[in-house]
Short mmCIF file of C-alpha atoms in Angstrom, two decimals:
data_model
loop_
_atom_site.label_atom_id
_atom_site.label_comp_id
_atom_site.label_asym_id
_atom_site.label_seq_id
_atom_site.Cartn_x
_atom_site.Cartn_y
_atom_site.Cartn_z
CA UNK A 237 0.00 0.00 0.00
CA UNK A 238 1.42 3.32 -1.10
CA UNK A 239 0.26 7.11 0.30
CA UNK A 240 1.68 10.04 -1.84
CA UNK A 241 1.74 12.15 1.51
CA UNK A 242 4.66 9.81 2.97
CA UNK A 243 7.80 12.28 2.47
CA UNK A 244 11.00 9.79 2.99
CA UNK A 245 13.30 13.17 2.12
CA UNK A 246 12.26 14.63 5.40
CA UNK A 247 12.34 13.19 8.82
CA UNK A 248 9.49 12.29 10.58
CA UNK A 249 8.67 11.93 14.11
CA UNK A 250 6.52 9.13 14.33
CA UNK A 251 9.43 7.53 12.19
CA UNK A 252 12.41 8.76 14.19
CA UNK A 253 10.24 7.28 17.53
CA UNK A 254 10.10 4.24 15.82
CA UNK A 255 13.74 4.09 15.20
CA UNK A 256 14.59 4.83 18.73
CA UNK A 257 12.01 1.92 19.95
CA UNK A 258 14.59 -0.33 17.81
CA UNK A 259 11.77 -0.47 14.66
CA UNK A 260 12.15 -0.75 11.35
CA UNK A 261 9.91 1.23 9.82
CA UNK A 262 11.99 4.39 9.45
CA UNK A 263 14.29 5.49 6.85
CA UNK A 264 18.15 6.46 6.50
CA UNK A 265 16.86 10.32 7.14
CA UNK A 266 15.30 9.24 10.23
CA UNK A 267 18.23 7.65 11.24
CA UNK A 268 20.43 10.69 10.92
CA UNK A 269 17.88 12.91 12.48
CA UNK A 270 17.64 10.66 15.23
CA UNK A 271 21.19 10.16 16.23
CA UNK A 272 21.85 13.91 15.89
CA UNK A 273 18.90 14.75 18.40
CA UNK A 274 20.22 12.07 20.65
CA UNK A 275 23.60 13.72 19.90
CA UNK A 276 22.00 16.81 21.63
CA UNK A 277 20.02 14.86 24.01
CA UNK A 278 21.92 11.33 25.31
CA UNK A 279 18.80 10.64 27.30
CA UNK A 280 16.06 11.05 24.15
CA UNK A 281 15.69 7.35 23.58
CA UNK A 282 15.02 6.71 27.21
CA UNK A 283 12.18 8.82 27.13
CA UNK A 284 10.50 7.01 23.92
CA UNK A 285 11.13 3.62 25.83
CA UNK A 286 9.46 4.86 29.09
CA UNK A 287 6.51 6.43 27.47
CA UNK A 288 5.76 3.08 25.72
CA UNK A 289 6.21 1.48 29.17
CA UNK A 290 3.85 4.24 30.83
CA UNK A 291 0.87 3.10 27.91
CA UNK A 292 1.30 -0.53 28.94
CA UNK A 293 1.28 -0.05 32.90
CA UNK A 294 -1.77 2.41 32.29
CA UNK A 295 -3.90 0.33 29.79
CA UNK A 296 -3.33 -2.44 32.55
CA UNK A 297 -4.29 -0.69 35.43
CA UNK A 298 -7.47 0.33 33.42
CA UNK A 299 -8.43 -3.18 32.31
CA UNK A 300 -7.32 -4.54 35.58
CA UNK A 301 -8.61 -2.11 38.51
CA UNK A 302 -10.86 -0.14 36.84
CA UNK A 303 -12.99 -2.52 34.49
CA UNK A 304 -12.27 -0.72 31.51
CA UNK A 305 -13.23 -2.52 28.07
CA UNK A 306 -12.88 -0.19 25.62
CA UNK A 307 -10.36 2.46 24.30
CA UNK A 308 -9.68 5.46 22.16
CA UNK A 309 -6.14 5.84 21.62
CA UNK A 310 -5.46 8.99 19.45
CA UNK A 311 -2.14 9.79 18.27
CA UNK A 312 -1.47 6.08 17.87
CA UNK A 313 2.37 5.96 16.32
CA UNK A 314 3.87 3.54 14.17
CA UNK A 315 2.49 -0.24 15.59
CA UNK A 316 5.22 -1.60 17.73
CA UNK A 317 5.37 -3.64 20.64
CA UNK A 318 2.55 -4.10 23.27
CA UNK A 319 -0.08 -1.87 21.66
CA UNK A 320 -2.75 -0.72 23.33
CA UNK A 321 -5.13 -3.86 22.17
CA UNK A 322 -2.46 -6.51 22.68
CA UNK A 323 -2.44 -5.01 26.18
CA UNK A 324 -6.00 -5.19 26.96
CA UNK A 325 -7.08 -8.05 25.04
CA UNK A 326 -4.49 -10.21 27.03
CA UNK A 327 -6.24 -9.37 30.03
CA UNK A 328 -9.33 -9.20 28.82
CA UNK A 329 -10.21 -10.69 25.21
CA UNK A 330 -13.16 -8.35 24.80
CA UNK A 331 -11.92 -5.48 24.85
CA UNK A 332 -12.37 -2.97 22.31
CA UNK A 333 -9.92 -0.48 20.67
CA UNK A 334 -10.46 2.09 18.28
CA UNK A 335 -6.85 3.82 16.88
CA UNK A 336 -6.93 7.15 15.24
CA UNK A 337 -3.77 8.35 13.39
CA UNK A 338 -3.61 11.08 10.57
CA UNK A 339 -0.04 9.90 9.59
CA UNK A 340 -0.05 8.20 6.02
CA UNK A 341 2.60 5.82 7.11
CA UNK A 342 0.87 4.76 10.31
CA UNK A 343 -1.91 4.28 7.66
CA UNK A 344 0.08 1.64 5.68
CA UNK A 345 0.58 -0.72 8.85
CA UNK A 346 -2.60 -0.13 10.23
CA UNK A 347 -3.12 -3.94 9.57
CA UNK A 348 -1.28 -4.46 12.45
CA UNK A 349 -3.66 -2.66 14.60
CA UNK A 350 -6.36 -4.32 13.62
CA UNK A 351 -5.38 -7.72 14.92
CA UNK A 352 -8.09 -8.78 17.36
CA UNK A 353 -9.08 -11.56 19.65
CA UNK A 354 -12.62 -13.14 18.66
CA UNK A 355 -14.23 -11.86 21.50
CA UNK A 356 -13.04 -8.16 21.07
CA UNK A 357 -12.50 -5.74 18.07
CA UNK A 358 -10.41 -3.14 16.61
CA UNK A 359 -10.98 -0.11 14.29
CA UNK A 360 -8.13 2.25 12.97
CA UNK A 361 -9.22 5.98 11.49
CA UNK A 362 -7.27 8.36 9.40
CA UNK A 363 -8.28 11.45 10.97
CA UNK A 364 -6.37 14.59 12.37
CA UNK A 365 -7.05 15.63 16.22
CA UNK A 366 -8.70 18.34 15.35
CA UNK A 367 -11.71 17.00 14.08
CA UNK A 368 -12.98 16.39 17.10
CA UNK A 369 -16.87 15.12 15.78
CA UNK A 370 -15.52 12.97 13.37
CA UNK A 371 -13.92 10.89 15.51
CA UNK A 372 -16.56 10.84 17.75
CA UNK A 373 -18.62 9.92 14.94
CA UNK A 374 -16.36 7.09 13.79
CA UNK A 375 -15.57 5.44 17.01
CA UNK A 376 -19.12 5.31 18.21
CA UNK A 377 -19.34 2.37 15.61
CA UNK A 378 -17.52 0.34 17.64
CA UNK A 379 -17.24 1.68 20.92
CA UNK A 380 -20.19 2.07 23.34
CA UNK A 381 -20.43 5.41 24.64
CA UNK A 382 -22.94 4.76 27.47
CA UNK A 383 -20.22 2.62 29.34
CA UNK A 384 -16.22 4.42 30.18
CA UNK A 385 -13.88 4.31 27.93
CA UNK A 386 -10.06 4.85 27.90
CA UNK A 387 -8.89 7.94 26.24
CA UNK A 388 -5.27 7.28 25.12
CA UNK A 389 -3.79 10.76 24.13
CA UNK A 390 -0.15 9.86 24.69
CA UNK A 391 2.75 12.57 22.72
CA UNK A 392 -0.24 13.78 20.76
CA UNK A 393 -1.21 17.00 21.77
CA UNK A 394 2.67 18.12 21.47
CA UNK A 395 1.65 19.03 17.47
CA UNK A 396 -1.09 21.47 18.54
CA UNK A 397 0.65 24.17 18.99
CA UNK A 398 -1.98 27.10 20.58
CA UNK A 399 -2.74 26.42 24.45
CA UNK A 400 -6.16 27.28 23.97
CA UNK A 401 -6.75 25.25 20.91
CA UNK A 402 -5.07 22.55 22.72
CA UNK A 403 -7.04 22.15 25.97
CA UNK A 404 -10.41 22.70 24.10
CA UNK A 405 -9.20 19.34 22.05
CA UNK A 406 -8.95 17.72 25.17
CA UNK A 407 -12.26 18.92 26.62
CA UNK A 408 -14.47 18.25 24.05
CA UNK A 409 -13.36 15.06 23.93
CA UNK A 410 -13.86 14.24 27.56
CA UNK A 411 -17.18 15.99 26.86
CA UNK A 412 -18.57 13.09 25.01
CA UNK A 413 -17.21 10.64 27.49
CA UNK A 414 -19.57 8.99 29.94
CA UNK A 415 -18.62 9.19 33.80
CA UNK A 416 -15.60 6.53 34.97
CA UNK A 417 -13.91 7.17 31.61
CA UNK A 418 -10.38 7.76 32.02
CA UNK A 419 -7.67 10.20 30.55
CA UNK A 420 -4.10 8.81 29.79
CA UNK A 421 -2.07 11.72 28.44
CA UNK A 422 1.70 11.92 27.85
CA UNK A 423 3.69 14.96 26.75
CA UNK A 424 6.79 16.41 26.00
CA UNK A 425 7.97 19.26 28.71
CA UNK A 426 10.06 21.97 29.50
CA UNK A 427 11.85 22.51 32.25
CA UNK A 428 15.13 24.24 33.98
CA UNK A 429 16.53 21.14 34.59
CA UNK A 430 16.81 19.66 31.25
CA UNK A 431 17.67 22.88 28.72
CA UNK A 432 19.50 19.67 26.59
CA UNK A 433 15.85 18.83 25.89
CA UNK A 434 14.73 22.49 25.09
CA UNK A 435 17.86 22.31 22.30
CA UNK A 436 16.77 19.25 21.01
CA UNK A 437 13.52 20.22 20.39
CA UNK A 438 14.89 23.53 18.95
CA UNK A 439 16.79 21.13 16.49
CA UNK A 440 13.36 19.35 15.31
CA UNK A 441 11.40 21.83 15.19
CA UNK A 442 13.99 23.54 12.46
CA UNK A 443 14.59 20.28 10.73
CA UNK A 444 11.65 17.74 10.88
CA UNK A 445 7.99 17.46 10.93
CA UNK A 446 5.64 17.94 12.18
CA UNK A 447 7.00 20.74 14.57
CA UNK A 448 6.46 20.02 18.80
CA UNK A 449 5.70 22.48 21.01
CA UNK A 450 6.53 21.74 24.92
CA UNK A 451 4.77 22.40 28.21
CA UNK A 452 5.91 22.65 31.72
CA UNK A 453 4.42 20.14 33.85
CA UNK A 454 2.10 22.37 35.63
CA UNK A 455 0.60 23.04 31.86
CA UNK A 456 0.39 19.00 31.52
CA UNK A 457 -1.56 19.24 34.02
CA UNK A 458 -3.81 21.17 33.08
CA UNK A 459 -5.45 18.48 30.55
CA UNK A 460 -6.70 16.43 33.71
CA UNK A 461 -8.60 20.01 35.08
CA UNK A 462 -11.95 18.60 36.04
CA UNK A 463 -10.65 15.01 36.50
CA UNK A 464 -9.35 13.15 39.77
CA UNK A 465 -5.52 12.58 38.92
CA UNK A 466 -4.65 8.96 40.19
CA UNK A 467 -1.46 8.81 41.93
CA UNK A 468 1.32 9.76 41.91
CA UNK A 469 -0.23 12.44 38.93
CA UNK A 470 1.50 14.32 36.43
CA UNK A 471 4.97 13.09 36.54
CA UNK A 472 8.17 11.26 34.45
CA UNK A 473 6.36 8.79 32.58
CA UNK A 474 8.97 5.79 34.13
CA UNK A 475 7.82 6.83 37.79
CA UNK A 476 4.33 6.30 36.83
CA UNK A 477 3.13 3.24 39.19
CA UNK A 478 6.64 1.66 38.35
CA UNK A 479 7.47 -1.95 40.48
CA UNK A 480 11.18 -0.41 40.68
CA UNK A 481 12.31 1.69 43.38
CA UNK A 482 12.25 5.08 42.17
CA UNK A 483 15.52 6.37 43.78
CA UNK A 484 18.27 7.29 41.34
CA UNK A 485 16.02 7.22 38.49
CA UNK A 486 16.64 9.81 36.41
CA UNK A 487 13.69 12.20 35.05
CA UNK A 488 12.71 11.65 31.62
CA UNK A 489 11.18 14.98 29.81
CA UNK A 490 8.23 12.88 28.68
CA UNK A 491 5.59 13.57 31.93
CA UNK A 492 1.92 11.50 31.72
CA UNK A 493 -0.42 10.92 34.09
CA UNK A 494 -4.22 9.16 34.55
CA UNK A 495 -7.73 10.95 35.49
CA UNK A 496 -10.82 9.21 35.82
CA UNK A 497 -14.14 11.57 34.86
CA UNK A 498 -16.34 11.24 38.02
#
């Protein structure tokens, strides 16, 4: 399957993630982007890895302690390891999963994401953030919206660049979603303590596509207003419920958290 929209002249961040993740599908300008953002950043493939860690510990603790059946995981990323329905499904084969992903290359191995047990079912939908009531519309074909459902935003909202544009997103889709629905958000941050990450981002945003904009953790925050954070809330996606003692790990400048709508 071919998609006149794929650009392999440019890099690509859902191709560069998948070429820190160890993947495959990525391409020699990937790779050079890639190594010269890690150049600038040592620490930038840690931060991939624990964010795909923090999606599998979530999706988990949804299926497992919260009775969670069904998910809407926007922003999906290149199919890799552990997605969200291989997650649920092994813990509970009925689960449901609809993907949404308005990358043309995610497009071409959407096949992958729409591996299901019997019992459950997956979807995948080529369809940008923004449009908020198509998605709606779309995933209502397979999800029920009378019972929660997971909302998987993880490094998503990074690409929308205006606050207020960005939090509205986020809103309207929690809008729609029925009470004990949960919010699992991930996103790139700024801080004092990591200015290597502020240059690396600098870097991308010159060179790559599409361009990132970062948030301090108090604005990551901000996504869950009107929610009840679960512990330990907003913070480095590898301390999130981790079975590790947390002393000596280092922060990662990818921050996520969970909030269930009450």
């Amino acid at each position: 399957m071919s998609d006149s929209r794929i650009n392999t002249t440019q890099p690509h961040t859902a191709r560069i993630w998948n070429y820190w993740l160890g993947g495959k599908d990525n391409y020699a300008v990937d790779q050079a982007a890639g190594d010269q953002i890690r150049a600038l950043h040592p620490g930038i493939g840690d931060y991939a890895l624990a964010d795909r860690q923090f999606l599998g510990r979530a999706v988990s603790h949804l299926v497992t302690e919260c009775g969670i059946r069904q998910f809407l995981d926007i922003g999906t990323g290149l199919p890799t390891a552990d997605n969200t329905h291989e997650v649920a499904q092994r813990i509970a084969p009925e689960s449901r999963v609809v993907y949404v992903d308005n990358d043309p290359l995610v497009l071409t191995h959407a096949r992958a994401l729409l591996t299901s047990t019997p019992e459950g079912r997956t979807d995948y939908l080529d369809e940008d953030l923004r449009n908020v009531d198509a998605i709606l519309e779309h995933a209502a074909k397979t999800l029920d919206f009378d019972r929660p459902i997971g909302l998987i935003l993880l490094g998503v909202v990074i690409f929308i660049g205006d606050d207020s544009e960005a939090y509205g997103i986020v809103r309207r889709l929690l809008d729609a979603l029925p009470a004990g629905s949960h919010l699992v958000l991930s996103h790139t941050i700024t801080s004092p303590e990591m200015p290597d990450v502020d240059e690396a981002v600098a870097f991308w945003n010159e060179n790559g596509t599409p361009k990132l904009t970062q948030r301090t953790p108090e604005q990551v925050t901000g996504f869950f207003e009107g929610l009840e954070l679960l512990d330990p809330g907003v913070v480095s996606c590898n301390r999130w419920r981790t079975e590790e003692d947390a002393a000596g790990v280092e922060d990662v400048a990818m921050f996520g958290g969970v909030g269930v709508k009450r």
